[in-house]
Short mmCIF file of N, CA and C in Angstrom, two decimals:
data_model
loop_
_atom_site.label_atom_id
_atom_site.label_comp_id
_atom_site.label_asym_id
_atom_site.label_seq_id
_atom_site.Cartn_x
_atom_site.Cartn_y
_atom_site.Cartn_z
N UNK A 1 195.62 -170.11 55.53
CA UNK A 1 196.50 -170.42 54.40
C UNK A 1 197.40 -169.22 54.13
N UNK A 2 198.85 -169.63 54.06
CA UNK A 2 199.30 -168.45 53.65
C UNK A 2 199.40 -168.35 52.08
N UNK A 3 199.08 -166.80 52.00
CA UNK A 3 199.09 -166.43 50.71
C UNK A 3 200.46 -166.43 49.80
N UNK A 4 201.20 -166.12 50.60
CA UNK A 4 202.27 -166.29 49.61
C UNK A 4 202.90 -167.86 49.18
N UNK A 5 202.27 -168.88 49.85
CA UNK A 5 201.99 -170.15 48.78
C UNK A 5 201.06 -170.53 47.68
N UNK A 6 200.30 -169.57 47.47
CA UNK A 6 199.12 -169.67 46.79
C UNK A 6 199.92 -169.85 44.82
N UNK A 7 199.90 -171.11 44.65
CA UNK A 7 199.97 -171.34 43.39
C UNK A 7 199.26 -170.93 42.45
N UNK A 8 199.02 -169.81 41.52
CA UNK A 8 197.79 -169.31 40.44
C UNK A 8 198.36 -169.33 39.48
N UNK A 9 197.42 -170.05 38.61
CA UNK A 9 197.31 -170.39 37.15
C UNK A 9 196.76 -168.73 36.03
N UNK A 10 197.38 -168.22 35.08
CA UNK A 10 196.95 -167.68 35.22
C UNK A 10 196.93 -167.69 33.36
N UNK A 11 195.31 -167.38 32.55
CA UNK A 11 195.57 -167.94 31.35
C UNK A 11 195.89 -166.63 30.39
N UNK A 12 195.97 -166.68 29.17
CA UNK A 12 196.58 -165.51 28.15
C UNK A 12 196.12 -164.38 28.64
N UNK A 13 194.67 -164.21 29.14
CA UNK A 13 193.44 -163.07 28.67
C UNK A 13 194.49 -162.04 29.79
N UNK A 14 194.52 -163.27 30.88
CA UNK A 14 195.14 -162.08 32.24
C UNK A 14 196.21 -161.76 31.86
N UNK A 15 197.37 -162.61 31.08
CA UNK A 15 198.73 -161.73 30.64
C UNK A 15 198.34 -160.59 30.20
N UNK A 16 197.78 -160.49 29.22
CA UNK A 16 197.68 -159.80 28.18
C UNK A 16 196.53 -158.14 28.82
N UNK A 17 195.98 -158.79 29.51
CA UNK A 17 195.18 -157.54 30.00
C UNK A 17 196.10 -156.62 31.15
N UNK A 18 196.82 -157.86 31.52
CA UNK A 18 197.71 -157.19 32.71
C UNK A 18 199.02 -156.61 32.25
N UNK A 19 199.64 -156.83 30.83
CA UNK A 19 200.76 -155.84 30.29
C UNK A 19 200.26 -154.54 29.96
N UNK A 20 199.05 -155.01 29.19
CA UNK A 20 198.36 -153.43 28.81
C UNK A 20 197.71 -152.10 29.23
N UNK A 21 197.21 -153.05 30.49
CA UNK A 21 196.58 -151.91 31.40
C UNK A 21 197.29 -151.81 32.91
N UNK A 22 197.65 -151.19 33.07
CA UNK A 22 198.39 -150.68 34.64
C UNK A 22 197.50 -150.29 35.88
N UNK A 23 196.04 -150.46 35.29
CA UNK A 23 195.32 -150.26 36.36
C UNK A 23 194.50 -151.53 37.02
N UNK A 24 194.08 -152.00 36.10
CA UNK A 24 193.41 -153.38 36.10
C UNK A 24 193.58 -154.22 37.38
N UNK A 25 192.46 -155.08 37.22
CA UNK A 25 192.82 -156.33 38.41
C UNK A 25 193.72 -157.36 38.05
N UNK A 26 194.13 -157.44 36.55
CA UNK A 26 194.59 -158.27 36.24
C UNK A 26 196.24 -157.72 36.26
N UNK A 27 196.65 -156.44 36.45
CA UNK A 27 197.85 -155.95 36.42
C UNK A 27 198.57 -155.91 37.81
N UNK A 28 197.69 -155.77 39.06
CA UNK A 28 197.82 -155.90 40.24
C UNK A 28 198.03 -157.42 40.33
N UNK A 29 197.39 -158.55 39.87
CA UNK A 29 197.68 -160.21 39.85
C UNK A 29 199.48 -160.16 39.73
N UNK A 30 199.57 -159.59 38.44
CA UNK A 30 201.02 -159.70 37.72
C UNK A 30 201.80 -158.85 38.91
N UNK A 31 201.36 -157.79 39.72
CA UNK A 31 202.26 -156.90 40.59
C UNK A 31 202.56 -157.91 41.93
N UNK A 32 201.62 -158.67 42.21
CA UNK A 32 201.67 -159.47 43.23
C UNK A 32 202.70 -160.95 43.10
N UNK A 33 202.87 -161.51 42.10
CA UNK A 33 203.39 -162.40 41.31
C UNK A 33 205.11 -161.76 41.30
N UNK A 34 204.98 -160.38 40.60
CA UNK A 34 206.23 -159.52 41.13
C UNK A 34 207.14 -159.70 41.94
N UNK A 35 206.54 -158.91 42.87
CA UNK A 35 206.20 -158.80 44.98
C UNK A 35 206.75 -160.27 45.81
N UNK A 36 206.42 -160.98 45.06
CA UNK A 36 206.48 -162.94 45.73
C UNK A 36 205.52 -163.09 46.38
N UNK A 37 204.66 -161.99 46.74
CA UNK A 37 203.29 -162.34 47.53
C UNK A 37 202.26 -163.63 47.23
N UNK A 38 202.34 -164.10 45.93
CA UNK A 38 202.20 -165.35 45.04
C UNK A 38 202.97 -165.82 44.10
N UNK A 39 202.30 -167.26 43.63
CA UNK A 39 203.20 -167.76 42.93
C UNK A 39 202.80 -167.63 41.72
N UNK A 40 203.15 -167.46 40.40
CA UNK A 40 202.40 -167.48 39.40
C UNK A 40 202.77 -168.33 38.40
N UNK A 41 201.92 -169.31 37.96
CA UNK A 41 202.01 -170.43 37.20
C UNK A 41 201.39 -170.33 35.86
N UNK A 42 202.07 -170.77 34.96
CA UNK A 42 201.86 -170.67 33.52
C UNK A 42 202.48 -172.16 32.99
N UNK A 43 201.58 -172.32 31.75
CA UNK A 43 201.85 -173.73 30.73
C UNK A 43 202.66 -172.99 29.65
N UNK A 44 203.73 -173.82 29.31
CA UNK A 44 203.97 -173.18 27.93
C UNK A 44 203.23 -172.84 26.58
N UNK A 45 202.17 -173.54 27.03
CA UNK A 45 201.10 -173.16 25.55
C UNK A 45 200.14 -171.80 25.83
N UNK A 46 199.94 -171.05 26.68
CA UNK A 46 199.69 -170.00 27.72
C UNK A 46 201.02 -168.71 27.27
N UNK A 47 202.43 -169.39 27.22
CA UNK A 47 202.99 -168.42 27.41
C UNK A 47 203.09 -167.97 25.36
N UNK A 48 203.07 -169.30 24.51
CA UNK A 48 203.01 -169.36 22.68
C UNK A 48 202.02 -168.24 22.98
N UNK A 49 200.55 -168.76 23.12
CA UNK A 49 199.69 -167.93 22.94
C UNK A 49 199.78 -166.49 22.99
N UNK A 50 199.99 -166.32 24.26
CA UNK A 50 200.24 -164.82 24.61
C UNK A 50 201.43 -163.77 24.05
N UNK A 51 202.20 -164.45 23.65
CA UNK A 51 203.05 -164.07 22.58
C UNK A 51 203.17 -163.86 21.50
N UNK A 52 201.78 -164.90 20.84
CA UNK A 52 201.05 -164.50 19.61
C UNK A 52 200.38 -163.14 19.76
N UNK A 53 199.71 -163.41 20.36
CA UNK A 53 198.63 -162.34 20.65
C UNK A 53 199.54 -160.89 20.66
N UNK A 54 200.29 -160.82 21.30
CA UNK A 54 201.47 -159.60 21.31
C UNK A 54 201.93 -159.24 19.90
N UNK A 55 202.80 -160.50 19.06
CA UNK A 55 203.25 -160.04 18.00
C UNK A 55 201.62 -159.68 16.86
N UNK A 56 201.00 -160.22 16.86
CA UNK A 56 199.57 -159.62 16.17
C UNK A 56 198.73 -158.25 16.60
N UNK A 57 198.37 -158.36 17.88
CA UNK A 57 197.54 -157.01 18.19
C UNK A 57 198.47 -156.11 18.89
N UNK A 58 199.70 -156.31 19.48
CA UNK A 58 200.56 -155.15 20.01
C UNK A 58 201.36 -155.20 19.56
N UNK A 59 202.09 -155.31 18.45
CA UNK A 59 203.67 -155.72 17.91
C UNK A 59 204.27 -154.64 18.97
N UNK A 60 204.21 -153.57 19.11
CA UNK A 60 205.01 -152.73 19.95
C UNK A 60 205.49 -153.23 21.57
N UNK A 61 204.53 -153.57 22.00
CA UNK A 61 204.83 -154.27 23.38
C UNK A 61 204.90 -155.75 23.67
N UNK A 62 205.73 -156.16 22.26
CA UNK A 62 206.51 -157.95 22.53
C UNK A 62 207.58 -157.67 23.82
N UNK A 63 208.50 -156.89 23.15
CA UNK A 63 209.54 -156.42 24.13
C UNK A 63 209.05 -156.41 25.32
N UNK A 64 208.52 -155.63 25.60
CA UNK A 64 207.92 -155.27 26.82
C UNK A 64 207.40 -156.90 27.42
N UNK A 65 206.28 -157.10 26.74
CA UNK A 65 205.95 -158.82 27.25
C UNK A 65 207.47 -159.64 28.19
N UNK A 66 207.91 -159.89 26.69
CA UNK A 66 209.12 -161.01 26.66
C UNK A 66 210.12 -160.62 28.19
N UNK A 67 210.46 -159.61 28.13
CA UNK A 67 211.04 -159.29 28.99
C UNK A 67 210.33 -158.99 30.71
N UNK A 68 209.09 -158.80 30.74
CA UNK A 68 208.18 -158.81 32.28
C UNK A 68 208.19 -160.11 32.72
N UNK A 69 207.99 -161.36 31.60
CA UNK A 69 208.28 -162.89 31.83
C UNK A 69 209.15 -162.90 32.47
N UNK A 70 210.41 -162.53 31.92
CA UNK A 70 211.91 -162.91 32.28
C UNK A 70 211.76 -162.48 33.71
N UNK A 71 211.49 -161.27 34.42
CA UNK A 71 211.71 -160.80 35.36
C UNK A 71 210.59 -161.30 36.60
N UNK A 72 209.38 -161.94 35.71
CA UNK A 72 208.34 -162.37 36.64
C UNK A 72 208.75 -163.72 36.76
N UNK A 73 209.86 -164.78 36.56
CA UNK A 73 210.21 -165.79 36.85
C UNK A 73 208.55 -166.57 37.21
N UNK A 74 208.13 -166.48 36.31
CA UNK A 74 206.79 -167.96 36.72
C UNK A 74 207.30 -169.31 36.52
N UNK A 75 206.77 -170.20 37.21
CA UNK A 75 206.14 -171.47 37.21
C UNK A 75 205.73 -171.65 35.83
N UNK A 76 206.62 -172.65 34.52
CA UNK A 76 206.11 -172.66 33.21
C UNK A 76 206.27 -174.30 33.22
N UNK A 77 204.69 -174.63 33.58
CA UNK A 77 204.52 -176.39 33.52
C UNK A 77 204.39 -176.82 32.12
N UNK A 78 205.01 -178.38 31.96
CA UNK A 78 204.76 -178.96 30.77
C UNK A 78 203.78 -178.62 30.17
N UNK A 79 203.16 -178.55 28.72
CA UNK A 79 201.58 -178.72 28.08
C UNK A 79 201.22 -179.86 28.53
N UNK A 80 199.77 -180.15 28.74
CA UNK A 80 199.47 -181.38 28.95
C UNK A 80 199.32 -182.43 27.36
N UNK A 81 199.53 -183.67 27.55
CA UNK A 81 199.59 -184.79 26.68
C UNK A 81 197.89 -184.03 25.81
N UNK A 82 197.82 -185.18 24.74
CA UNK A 82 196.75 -185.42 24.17
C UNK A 82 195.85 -185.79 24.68
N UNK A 83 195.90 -187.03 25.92
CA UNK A 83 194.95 -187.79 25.77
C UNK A 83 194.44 -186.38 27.77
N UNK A 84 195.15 -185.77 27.63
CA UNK A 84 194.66 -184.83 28.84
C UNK A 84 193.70 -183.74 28.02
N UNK A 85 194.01 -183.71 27.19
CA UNK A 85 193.34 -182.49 26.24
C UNK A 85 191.72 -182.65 25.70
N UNK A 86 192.22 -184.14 25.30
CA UNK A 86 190.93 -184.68 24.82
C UNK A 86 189.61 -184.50 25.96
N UNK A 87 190.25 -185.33 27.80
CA UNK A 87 188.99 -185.18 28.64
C UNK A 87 188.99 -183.91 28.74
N UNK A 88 189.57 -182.79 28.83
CA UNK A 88 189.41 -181.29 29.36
C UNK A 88 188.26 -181.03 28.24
N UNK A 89 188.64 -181.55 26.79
CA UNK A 89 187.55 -181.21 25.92
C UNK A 89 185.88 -181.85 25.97
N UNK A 90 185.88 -182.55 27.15
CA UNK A 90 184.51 -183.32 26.83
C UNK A 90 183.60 -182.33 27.90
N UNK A 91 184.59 -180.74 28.64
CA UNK A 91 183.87 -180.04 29.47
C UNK A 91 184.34 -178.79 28.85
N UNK A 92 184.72 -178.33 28.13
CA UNK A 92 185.32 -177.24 27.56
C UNK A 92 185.09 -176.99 26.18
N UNK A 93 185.01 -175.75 25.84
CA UNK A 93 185.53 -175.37 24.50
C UNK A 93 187.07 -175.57 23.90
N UNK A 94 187.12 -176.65 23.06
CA UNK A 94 188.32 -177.10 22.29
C UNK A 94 189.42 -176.43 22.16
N UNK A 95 188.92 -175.10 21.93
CA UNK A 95 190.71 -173.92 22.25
C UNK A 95 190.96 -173.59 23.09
N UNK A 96 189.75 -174.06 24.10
CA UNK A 96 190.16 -173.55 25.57
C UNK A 96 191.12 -174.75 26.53
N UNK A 97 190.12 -176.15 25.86
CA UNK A 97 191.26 -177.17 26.22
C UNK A 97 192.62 -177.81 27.08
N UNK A 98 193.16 -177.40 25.43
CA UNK A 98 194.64 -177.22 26.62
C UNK A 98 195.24 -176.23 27.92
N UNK A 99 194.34 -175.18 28.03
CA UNK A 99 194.60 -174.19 29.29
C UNK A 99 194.11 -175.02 30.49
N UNK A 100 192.98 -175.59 30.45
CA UNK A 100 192.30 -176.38 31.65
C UNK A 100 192.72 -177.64 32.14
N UNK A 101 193.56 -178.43 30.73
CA UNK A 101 194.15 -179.16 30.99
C UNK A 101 195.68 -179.20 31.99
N UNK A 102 196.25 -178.35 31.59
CA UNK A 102 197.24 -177.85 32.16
C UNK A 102 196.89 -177.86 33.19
N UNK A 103 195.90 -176.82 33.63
CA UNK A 103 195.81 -176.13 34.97
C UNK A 103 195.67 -177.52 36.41
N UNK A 104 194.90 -177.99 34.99
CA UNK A 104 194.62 -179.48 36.33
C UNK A 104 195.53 -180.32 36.22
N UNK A 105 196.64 -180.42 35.59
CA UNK A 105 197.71 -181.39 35.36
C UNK A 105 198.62 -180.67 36.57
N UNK A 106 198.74 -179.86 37.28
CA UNK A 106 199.83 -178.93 38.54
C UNK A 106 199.19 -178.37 39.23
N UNK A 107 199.69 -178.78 41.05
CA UNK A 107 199.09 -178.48 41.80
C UNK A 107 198.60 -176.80 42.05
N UNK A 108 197.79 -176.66 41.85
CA UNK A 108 197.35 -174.59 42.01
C UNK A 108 196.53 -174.67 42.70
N UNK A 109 196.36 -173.36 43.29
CA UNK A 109 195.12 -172.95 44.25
C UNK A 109 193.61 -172.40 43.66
N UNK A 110 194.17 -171.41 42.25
CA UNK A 110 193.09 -170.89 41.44
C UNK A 110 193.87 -171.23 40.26
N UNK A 111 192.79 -170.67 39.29
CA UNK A 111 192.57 -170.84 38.03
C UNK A 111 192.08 -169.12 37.42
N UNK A 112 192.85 -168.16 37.23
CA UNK A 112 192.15 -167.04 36.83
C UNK A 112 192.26 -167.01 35.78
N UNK A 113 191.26 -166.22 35.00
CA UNK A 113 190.78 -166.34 33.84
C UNK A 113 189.70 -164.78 33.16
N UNK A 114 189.98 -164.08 32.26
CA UNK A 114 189.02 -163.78 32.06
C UNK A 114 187.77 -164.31 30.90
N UNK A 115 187.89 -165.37 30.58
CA UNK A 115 187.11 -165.78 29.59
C UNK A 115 185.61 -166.83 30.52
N UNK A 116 185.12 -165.51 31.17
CA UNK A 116 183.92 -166.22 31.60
C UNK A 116 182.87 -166.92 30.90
N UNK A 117 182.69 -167.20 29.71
CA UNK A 117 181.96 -168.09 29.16
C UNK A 117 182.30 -169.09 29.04
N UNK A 118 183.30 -169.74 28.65
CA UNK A 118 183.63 -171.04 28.95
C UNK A 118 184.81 -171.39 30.31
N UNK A 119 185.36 -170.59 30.53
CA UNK A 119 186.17 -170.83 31.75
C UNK A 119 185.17 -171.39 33.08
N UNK A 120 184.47 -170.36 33.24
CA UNK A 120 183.67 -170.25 34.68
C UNK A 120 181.99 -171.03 34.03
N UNK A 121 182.10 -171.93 33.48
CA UNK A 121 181.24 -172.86 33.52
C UNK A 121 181.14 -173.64 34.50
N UNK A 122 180.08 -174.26 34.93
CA UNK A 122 180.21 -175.31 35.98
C UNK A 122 181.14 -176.53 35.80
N UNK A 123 180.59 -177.16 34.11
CA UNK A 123 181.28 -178.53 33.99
C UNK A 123 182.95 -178.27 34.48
N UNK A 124 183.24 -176.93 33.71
CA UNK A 124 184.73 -176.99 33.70
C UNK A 124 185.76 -176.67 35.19
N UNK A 125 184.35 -176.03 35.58
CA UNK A 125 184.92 -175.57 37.60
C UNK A 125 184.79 -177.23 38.27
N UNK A 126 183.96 -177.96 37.92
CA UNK A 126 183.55 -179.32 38.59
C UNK A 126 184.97 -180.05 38.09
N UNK A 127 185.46 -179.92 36.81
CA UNK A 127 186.35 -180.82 36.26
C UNK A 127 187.55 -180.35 36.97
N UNK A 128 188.13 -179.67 37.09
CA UNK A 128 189.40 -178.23 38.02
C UNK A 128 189.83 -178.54 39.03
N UNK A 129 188.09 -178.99 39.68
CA UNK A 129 187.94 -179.00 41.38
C UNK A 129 188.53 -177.69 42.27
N UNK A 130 189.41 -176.82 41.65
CA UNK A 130 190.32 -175.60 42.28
C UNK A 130 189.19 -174.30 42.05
N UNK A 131 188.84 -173.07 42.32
CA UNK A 131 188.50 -171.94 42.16
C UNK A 131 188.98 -171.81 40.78
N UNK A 132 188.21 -171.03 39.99
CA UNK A 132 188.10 -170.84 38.35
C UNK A 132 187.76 -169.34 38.77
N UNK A 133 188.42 -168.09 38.52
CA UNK A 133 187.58 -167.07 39.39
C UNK A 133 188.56 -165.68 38.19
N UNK A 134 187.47 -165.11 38.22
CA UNK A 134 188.32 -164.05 37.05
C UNK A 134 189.40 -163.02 38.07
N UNK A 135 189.68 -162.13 37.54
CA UNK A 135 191.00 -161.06 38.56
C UNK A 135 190.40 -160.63 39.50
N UNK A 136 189.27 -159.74 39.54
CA UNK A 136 188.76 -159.25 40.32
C UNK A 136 188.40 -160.23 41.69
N UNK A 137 187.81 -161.41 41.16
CA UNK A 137 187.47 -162.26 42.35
C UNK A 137 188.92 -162.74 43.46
N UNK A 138 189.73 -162.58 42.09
CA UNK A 138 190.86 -163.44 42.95
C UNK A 138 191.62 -162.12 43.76
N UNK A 139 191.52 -161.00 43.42
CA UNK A 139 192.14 -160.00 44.06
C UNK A 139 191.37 -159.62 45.60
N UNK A 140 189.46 -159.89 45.49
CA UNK A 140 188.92 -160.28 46.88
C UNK A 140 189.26 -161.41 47.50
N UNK A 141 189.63 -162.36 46.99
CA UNK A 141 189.88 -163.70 47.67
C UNK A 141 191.43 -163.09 48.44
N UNK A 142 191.93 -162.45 47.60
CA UNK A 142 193.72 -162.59 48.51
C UNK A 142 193.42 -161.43 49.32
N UNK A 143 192.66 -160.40 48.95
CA UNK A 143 192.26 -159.20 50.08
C UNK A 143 191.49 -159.89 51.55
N UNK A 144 190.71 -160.53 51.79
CA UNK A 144 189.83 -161.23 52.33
C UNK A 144 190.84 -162.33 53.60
N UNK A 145 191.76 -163.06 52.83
CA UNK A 145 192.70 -163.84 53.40
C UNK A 145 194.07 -163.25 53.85
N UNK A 146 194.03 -161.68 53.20
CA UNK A 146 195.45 -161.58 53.73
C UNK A 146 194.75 -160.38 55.24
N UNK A 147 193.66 -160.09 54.96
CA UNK A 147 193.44 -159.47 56.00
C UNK A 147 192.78 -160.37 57.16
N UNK A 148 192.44 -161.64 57.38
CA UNK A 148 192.33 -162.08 58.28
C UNK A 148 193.78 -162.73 58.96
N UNK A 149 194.68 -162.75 58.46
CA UNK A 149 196.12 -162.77 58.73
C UNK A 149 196.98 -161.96 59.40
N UNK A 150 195.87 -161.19 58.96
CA UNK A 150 197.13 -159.53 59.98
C UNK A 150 196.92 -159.59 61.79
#
């Protein structure tokens, strides 16, 4: 598979960990997304969120946010409907919901996430059917595949 088709979903925790920290696995996701080495896919309720989260716990680095978007040109799929929200909720935590919904409403390869308690549940990996896998995993998964490529 080539990697640089690899569609990834990627939800607030990783924006947000990946503006703030420059070292992270989740900042290397966003460097790769950069790069075109992947594709990086976001819901618009993913991108509200994370924008909340900015103007509340970083007011200083909205700018910064708003503008890495602009330049990271992602993949920003519809929210999913209600009645998509509702089944995501009969395997999910309710605020988590609409992220899973999304994710499974557009074709992706993963699902990264750092909210391993309800993300990387079974019901919600079974419901996905795609890899649910936090940064780190997904940064071995593309290490793993891009080196059997060379």
């Amino acid at each position: 598979m080539d990697v640089k088709s690899w569609r990834v979903f990627l939800d607030s925790s990783v924006l947000v960990a990946g503006v703030i920290s420059q070292t992270g696995a989740s900042s290397a996701i966003l460097d790769l997304g950069e790069a075109g080495e992947i594709i990086i896919v976001l819901s618009k309720g993913v991108l509200v969120e994370t924008d909340r989260v900015f103007e509340k716990k970083f007011p200083g680095l909205v700018g910064e946010f708003r503008g890495f978007i602009k330049n990271l040109s992602p993949i920003v799929t519809a929210d999913p409907t209600a009645q998509e929200i509702r089944e995501a909720e009969s395997v999910i935590d309710k605020d988590d919901a609409p992220i899973l919904a999304a994710a499974k409403k557009v074709n992706i390869h993963y699902l990264v996430s750092l909210d391993t308690r309800h993300f990387h549940a079974p019901k919600a990996r079974q419901y996905l059917r795609n890899p649910i896998v936090t940064p780190a995993q997904f940064l071995a998964e593309f290490r793993n595949i891009f080196e059997e490529d060379r």
